[in-house]
Tab-separated table of N, CA and C in Angstrom:
chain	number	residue	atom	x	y	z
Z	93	UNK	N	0.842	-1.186	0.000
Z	93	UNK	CA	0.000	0.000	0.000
Z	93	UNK	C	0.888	1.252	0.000
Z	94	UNK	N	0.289	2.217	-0.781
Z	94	UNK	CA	1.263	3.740	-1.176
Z	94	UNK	C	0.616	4.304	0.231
Z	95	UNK	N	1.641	5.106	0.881
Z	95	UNK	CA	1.112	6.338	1.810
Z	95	UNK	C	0.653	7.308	1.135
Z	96	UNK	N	-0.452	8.055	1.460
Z	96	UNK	CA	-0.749	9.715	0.622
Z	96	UNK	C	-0.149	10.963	1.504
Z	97	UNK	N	0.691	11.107	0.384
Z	97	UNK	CA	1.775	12.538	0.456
Z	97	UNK	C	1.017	13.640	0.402
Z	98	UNK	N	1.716	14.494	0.687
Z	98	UNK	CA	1.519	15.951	0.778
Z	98	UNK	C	2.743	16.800	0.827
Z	99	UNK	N	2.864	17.506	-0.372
Z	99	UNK	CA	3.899	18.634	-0.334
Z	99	UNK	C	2.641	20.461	0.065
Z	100	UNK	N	2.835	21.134	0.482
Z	100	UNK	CA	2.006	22.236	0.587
Z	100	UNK	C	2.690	23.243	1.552
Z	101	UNK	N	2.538	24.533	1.151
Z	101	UNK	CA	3.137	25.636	1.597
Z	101	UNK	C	3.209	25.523	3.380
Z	102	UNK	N	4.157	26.187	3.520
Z	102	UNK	CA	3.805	26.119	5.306
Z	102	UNK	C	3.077	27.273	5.791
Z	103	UNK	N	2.332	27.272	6.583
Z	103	UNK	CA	1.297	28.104	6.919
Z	103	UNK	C	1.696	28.552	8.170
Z	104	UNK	N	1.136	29.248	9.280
Z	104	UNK	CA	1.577	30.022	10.671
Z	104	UNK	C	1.801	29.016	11.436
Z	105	UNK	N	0.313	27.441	11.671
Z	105	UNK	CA	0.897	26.510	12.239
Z	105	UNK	C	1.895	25.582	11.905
Z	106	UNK	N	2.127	25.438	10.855
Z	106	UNK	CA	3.429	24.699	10.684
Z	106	UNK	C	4.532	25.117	10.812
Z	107	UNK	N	5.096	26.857	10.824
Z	107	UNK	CA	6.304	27.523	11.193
Z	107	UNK	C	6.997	26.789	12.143
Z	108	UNK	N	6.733	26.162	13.781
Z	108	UNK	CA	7.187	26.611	14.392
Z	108	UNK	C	7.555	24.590	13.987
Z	109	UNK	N	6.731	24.094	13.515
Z	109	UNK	CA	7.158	22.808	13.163
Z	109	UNK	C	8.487	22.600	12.338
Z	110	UNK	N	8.361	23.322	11.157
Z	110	UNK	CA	9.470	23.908	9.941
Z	110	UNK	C	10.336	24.025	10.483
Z	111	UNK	N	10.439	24.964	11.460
Z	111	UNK	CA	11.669	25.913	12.427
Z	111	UNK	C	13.019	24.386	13.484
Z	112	UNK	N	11.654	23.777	13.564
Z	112	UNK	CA	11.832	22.447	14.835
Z	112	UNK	C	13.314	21.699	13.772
Z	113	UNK	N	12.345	21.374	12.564
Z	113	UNK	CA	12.860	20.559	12.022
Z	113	UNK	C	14.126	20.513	11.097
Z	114	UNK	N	14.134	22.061	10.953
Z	114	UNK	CA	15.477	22.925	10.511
Z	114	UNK	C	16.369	22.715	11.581
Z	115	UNK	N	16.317	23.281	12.550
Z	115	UNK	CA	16.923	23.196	13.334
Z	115	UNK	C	17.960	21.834	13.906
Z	116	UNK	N	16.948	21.219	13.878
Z	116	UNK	CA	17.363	19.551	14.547
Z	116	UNK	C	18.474	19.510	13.376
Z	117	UNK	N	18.355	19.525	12.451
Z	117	UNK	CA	19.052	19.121	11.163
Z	117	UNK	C	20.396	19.785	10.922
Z	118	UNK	N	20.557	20.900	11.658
Z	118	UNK	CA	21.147	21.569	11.216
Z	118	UNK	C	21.593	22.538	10.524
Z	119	UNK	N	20.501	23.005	10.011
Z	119	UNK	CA	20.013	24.256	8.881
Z	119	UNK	C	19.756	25.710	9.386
Z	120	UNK	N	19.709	26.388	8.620
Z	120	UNK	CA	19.717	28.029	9.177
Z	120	UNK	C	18.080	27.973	9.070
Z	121	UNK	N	17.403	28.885	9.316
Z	121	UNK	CA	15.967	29.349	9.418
Z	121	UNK	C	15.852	30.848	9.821
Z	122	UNK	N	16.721	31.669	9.647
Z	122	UNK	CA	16.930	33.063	9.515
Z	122	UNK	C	16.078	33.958	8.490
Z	123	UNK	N	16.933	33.315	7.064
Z	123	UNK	CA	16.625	33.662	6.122
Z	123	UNK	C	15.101	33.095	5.225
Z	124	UNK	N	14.731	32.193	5.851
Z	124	UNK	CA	13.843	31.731	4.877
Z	124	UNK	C	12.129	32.429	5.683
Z	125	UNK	N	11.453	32.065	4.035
Z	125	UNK	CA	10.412	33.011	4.256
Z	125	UNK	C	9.174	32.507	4.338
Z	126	UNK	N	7.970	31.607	4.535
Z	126	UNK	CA	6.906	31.297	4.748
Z	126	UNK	C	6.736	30.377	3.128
Z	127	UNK	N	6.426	31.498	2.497
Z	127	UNK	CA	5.447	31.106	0.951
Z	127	UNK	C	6.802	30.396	0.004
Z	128	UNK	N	7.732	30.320	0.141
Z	128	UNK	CA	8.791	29.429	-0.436
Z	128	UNK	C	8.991	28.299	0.282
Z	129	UNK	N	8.696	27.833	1.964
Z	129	UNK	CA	8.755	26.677	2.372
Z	129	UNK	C	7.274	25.763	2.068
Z	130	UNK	N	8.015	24.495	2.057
Z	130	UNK	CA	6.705	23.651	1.971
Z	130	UNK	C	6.606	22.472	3.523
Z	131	UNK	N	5.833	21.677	3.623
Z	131	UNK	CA	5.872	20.626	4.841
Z	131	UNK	C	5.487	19.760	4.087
Z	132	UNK	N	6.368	18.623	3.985
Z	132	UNK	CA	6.054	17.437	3.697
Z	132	UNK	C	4.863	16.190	4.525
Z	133	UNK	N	3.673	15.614	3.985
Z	133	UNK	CA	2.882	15.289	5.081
Z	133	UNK	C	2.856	13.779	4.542
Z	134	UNK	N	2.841	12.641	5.387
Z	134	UNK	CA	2.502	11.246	5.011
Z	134	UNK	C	1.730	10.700	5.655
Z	135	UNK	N	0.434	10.201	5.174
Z	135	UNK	CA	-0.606	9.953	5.771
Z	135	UNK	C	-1.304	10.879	6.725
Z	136	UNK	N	-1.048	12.079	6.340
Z	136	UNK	CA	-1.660	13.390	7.511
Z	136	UNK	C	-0.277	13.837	8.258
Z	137	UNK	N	0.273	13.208	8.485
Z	137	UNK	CA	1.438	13.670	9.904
Z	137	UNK	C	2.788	14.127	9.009
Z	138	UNK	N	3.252	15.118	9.152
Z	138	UNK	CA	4.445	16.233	8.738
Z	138	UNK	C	5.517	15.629	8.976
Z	139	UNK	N	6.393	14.390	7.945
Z	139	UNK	CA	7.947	14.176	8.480
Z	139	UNK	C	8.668	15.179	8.212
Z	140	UNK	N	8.617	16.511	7.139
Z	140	UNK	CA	10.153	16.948	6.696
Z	140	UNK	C	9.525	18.436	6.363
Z	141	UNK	N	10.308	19.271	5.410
Z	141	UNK	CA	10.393	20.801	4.911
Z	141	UNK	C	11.120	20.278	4.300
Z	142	UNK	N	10.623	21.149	2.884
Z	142	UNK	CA	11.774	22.128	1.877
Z	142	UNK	C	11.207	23.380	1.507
Z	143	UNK	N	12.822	23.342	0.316
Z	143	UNK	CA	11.823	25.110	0.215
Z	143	UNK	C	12.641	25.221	-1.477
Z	144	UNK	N	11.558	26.085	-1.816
Z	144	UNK	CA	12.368	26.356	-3.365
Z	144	UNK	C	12.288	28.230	-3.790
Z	145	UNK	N	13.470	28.956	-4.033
Z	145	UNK	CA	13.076	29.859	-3.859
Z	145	UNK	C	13.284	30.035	-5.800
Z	146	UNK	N	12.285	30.716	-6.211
Z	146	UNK	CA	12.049	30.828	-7.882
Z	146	UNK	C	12.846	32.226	-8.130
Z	147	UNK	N	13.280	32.149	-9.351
Z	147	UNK	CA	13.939	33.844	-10.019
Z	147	UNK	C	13.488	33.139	-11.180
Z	148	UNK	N	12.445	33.553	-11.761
Z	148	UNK	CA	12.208	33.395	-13.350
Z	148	UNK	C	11.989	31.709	-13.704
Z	149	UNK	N	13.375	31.544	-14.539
Z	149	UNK	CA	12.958	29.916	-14.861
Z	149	UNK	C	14.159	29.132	-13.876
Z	150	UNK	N	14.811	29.944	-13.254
Z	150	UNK	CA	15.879	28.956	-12.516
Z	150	UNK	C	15.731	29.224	-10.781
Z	151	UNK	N	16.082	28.062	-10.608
Z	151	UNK	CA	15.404	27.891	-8.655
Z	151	UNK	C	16.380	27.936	-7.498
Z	152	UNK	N	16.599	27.812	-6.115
Z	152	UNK	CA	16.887	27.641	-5.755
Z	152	UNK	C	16.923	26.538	-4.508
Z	153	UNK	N	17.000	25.038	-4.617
Z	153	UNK	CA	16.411	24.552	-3.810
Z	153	UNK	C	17.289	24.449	-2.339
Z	154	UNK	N	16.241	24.489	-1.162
Z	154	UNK	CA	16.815	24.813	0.009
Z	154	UNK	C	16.037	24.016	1.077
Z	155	UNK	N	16.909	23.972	2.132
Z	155	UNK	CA	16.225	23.398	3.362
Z	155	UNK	C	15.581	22.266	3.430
Z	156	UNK	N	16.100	21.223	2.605
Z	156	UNK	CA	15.441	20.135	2.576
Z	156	UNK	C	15.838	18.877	3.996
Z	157	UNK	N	14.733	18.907	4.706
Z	157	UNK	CA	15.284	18.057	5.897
Z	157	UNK	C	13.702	17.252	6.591
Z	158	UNK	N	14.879	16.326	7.066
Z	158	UNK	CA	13.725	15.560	7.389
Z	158	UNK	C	13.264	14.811	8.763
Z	159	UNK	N	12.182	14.910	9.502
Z	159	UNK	CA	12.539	14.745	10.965
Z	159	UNK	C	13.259	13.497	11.478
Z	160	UNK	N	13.813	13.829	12.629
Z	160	UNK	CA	15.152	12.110	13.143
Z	160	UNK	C	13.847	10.878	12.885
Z	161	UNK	N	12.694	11.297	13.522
Z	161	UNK	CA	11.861	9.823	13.656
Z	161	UNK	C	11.655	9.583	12.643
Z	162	UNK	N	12.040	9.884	11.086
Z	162	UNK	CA	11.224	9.641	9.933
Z	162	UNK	C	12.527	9.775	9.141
Z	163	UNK	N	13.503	9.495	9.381
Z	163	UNK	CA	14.648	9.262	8.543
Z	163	UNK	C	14.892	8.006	7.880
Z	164	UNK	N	15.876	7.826	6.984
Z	164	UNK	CA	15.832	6.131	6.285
Z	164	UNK	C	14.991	5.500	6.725
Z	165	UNK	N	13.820	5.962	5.505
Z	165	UNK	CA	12.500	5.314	4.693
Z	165	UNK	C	12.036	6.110	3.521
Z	166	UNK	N	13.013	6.854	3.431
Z	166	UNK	CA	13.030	7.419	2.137
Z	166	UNK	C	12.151	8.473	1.545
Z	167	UNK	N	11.975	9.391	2.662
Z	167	UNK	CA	11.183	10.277	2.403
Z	167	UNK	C	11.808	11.720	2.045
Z	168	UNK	N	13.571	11.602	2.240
Z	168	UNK	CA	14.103	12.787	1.869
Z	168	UNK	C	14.071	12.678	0.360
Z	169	UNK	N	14.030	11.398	-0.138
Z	169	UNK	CA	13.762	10.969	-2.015
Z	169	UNK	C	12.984	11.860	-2.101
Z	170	UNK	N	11.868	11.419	-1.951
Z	170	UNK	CA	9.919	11.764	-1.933
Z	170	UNK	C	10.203	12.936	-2.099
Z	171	UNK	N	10.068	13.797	-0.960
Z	171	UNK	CA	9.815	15.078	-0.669
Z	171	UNK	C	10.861	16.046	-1.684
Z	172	UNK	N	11.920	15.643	-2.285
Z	172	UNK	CA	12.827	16.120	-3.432
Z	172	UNK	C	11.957	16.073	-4.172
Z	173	UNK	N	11.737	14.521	-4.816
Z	173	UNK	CA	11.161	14.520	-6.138
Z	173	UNK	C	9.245	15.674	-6.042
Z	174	UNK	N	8.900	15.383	-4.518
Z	174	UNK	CA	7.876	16.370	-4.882
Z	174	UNK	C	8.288	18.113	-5.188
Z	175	UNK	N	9.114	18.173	-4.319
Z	175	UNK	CA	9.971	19.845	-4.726
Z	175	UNK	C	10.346	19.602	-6.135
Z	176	UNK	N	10.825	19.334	-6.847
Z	176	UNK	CA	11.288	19.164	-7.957
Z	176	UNK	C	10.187	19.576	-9.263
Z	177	UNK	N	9.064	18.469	-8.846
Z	177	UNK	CA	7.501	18.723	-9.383
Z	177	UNK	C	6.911	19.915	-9.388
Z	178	UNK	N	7.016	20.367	-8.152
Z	178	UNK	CA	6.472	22.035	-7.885
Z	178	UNK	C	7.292	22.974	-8.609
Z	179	UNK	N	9.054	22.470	-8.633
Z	179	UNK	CA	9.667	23.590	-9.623
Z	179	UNK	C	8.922	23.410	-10.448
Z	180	UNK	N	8.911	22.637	-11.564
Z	180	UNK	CA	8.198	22.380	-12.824
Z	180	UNK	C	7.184	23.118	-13.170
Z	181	UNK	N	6.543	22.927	-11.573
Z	181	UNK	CA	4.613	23.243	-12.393
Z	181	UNK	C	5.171	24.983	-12.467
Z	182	UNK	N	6.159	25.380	-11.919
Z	182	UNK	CA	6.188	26.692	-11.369
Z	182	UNK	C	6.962	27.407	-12.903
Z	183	UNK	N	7.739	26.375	-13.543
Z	183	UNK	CA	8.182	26.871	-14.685
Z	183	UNK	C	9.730	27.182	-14.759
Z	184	UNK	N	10.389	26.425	-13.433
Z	184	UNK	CA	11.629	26.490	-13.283
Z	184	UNK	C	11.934	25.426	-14.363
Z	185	UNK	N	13.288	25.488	-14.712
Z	185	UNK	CA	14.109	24.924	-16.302
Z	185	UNK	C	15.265	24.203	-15.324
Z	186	UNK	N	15.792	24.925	-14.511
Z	186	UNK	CA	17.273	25.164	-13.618
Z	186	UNK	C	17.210	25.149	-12.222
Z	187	UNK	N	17.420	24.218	-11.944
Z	187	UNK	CA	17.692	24.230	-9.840
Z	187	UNK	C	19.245	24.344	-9.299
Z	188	UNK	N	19.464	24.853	-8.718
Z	188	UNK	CA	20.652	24.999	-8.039
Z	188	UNK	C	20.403	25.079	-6.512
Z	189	UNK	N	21.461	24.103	-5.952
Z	189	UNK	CA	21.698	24.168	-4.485
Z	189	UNK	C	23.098	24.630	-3.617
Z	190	UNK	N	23.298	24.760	-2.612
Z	190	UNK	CA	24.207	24.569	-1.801
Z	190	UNK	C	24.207	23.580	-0.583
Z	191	UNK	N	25.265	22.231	-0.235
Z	191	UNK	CA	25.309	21.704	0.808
Z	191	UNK	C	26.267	21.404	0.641
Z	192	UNK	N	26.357	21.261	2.686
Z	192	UNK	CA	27.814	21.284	3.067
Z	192	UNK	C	27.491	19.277	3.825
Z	193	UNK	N	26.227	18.657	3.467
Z	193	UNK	CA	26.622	17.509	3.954
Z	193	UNK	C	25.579	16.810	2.916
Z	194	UNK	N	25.065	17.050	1.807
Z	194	UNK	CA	24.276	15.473	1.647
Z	194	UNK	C	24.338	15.802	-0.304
Z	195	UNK	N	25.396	16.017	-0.299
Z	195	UNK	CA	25.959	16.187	-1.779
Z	195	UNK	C	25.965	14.692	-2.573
Z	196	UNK	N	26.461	13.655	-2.191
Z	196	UNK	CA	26.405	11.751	-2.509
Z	196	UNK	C	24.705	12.090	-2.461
Z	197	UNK	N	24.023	12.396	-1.496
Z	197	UNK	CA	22.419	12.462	-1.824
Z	197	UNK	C	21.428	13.033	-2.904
Z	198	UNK	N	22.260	14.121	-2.707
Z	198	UNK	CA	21.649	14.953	-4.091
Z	198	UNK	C	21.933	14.221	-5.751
Z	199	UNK	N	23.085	14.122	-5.457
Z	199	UNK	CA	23.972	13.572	-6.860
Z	199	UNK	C	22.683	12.355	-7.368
Z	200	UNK	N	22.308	11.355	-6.535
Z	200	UNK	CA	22.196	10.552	-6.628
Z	200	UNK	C	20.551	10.718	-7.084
Z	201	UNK	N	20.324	11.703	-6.994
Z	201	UNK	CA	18.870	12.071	-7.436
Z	201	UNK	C	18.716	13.576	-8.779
Z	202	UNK	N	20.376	13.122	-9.783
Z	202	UNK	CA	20.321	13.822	-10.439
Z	202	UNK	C	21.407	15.208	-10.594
Z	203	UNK	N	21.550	15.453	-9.436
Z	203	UNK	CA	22.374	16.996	-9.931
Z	203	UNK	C	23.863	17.092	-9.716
Z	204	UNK	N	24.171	17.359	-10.012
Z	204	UNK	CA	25.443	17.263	-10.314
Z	204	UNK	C	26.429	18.834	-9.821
Z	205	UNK	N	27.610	18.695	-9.574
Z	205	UNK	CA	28.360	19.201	-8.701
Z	205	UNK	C	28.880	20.501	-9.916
Z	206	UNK	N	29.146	21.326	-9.695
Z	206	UNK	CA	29.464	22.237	-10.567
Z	206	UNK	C	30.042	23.659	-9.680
Z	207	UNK	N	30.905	24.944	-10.295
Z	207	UNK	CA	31.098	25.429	-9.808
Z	207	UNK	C	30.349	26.856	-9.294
Z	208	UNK	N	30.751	27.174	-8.076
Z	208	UNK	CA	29.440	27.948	-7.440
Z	208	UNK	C	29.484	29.689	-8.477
Z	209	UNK	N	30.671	29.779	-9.270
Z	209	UNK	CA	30.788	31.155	-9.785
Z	209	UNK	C	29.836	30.884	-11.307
Z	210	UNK	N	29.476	29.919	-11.865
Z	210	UNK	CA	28.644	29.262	-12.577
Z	210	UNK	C	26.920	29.129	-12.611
Z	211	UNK	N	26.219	29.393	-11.317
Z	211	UNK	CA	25.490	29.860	-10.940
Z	211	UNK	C	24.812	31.292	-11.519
Z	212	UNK	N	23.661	31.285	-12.321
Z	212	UNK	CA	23.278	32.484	-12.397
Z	212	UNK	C	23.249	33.886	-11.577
Z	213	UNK	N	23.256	35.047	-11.811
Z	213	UNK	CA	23.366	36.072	-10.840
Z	213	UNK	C	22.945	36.104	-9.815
Z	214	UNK	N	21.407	36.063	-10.467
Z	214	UNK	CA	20.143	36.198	-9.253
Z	214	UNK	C	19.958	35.093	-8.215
Z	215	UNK	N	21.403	33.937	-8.832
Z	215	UNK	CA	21.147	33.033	-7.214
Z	215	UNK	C	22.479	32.928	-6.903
Z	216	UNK	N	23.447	33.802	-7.110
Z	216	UNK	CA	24.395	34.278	-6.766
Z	216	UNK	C	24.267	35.579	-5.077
Z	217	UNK	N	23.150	36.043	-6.056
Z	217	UNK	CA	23.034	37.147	-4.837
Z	217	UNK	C	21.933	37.191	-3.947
Z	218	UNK	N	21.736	35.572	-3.450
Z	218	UNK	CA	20.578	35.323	-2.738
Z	218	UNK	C	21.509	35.307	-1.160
Z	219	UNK	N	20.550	35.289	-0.382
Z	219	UNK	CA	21.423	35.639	0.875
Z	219	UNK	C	21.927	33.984	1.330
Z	220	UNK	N	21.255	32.979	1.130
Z	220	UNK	CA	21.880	31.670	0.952
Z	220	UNK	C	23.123	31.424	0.010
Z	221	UNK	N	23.355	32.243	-0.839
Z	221	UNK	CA	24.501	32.275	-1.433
Z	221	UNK	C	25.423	33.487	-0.534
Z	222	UNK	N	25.326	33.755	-0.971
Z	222	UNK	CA	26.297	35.425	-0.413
Z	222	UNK	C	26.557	35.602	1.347
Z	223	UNK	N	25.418	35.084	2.161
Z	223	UNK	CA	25.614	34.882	3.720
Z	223	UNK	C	25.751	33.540	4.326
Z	224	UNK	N	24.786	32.884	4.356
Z	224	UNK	CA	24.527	31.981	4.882
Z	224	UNK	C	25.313	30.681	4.695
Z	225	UNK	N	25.316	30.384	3.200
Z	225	UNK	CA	26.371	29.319	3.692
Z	225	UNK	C	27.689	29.523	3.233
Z	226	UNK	N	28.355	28.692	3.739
Z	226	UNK	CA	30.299	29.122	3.792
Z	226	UNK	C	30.529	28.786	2.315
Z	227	UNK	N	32.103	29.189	2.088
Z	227	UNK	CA	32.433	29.345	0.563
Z	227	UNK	C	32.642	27.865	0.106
Z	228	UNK	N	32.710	27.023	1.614
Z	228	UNK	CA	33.216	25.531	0.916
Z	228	UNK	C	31.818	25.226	0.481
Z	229	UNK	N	30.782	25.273	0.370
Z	229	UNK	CA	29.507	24.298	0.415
Z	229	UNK	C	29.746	24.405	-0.865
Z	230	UNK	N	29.128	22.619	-0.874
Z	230	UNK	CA	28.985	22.180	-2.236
Z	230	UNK	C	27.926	23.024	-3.413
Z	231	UNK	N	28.253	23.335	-4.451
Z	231	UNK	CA	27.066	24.210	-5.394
Z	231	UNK	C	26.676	22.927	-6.103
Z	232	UNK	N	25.158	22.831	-6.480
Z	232	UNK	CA	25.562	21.880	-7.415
Z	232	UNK	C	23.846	22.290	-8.174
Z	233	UNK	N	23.732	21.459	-9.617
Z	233	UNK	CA	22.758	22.267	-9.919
Z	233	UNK	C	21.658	20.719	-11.225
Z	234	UNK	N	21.174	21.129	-11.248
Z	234	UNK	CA	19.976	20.156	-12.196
Z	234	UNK	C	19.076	21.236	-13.044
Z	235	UNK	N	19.324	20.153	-14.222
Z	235	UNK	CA	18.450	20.595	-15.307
Z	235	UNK	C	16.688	19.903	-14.673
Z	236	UNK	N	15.892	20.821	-14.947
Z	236	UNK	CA	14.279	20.066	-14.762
Z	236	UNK	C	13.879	19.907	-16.223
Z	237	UNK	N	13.476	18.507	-16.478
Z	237	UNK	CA	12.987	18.198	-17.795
Z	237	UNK	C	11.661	18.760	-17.745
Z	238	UNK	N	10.772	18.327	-18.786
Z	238	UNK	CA	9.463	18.802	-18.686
Z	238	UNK	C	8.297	18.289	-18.115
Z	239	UNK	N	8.760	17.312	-17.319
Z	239	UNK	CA	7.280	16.955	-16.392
Z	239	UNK	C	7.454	15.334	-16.594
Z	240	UNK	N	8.108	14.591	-16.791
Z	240	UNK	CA	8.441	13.482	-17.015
Z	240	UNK	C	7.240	12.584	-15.806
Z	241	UNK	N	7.460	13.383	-14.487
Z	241	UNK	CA	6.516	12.406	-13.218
Z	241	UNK	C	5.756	13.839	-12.806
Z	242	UNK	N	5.811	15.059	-13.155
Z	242	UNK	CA	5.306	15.897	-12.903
Z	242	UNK	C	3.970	15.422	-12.511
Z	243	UNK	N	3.229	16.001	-11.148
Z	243	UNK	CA	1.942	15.795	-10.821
Z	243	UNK	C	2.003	14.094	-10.101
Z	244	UNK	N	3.151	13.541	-10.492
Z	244	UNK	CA	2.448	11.820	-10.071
Z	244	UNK	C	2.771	11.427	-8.750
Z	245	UNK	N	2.007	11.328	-7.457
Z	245	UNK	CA	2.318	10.834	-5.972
Z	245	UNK	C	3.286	10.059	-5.941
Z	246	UNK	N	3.995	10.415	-5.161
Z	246	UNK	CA	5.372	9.465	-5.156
Z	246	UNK	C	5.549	8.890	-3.534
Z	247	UNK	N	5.777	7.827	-3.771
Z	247	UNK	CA	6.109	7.285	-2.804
Z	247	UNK	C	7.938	7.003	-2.113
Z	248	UNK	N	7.847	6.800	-0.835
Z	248	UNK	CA	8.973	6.745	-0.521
Z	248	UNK	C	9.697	6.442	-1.172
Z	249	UNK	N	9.581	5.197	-1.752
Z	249	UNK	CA	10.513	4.420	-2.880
Z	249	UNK	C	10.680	5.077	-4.040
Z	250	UNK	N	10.329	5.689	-4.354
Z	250	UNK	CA	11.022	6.253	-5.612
Z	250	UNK	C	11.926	7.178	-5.460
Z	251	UNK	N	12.873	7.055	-6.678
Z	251	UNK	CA	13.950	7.848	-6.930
Z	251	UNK	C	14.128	8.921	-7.383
């Protein structure tokens, strides 16, 4: 049996959930802003956050984490491939990230390591670029095809 997912914006009550779960993880929560985070939900109950911040057709994906009790079962997959979907519907072409620990993770779901001066402007001069994280973090970036699983519930297991 599939669990039913939920990717959806975070709202006032989920902030302080978002905030929890950043935190635990290790992530900043300074900079980020409401209507760019999402809460990941499985079967009703919230394991994780991400967040995608848009400039035109190229993205920035951020804050992807997932709570300790809900770790390896594969919902940091999920909750990517649903961020990923939402770039799409949103009309992003181009995602780019920064991490300083789950780079083998990312890779492995597509994006590839590249250099951070390579990066378009406008996510050059995002404060996740320019403040927040250090000069070592990994940049790395993905092409979004055109909808290949776009829209389709994904379950843990998928890649």
């Amino acid at each position: 049996m599939v669990d039913a997912t939920s990717l959806q914006p975070v709202d006032r009550t989920d902030s302080r959930y978002a905030e929890s779960v950043l935190s635990e993880s290790g992530l900043p929560t300074a900079d980020l802003s409401d209507p760019q985070l999402y809460v990941y939900t499985v079967d009703g109950d919230p394991v994780g956050v991400g967040g995608i911040e848009r400039y035109g057709t190229v993205g920035l994906l951020r804050s992807v984490a997932i709570e300790e009790a809900a770790r390896g079962q594969g919902y940091g997959t999920a909750l990517t491939g649903a961020l990923l979907d939402r770039g799409r519907a949103e009309g992003i072409t181009e995602l780019f990230l920064l991490t300083t620990t789950a780079a083998d993770f990312f890779a492995r779901l597509g994006f590839e390591r590249t250099d951070r001066a390579a990066a378009p402007e406008q996510i050059r001069e995002t404060t996740q670029f320019s403040e927040v994280c250090p000069d070592t973090a990994t940049c790395m970036r993905r092409e979004l095809d055109t909808g290949d699983d776009s829209g389709r519930q994904r379950s843990p297991t998928d890649v």
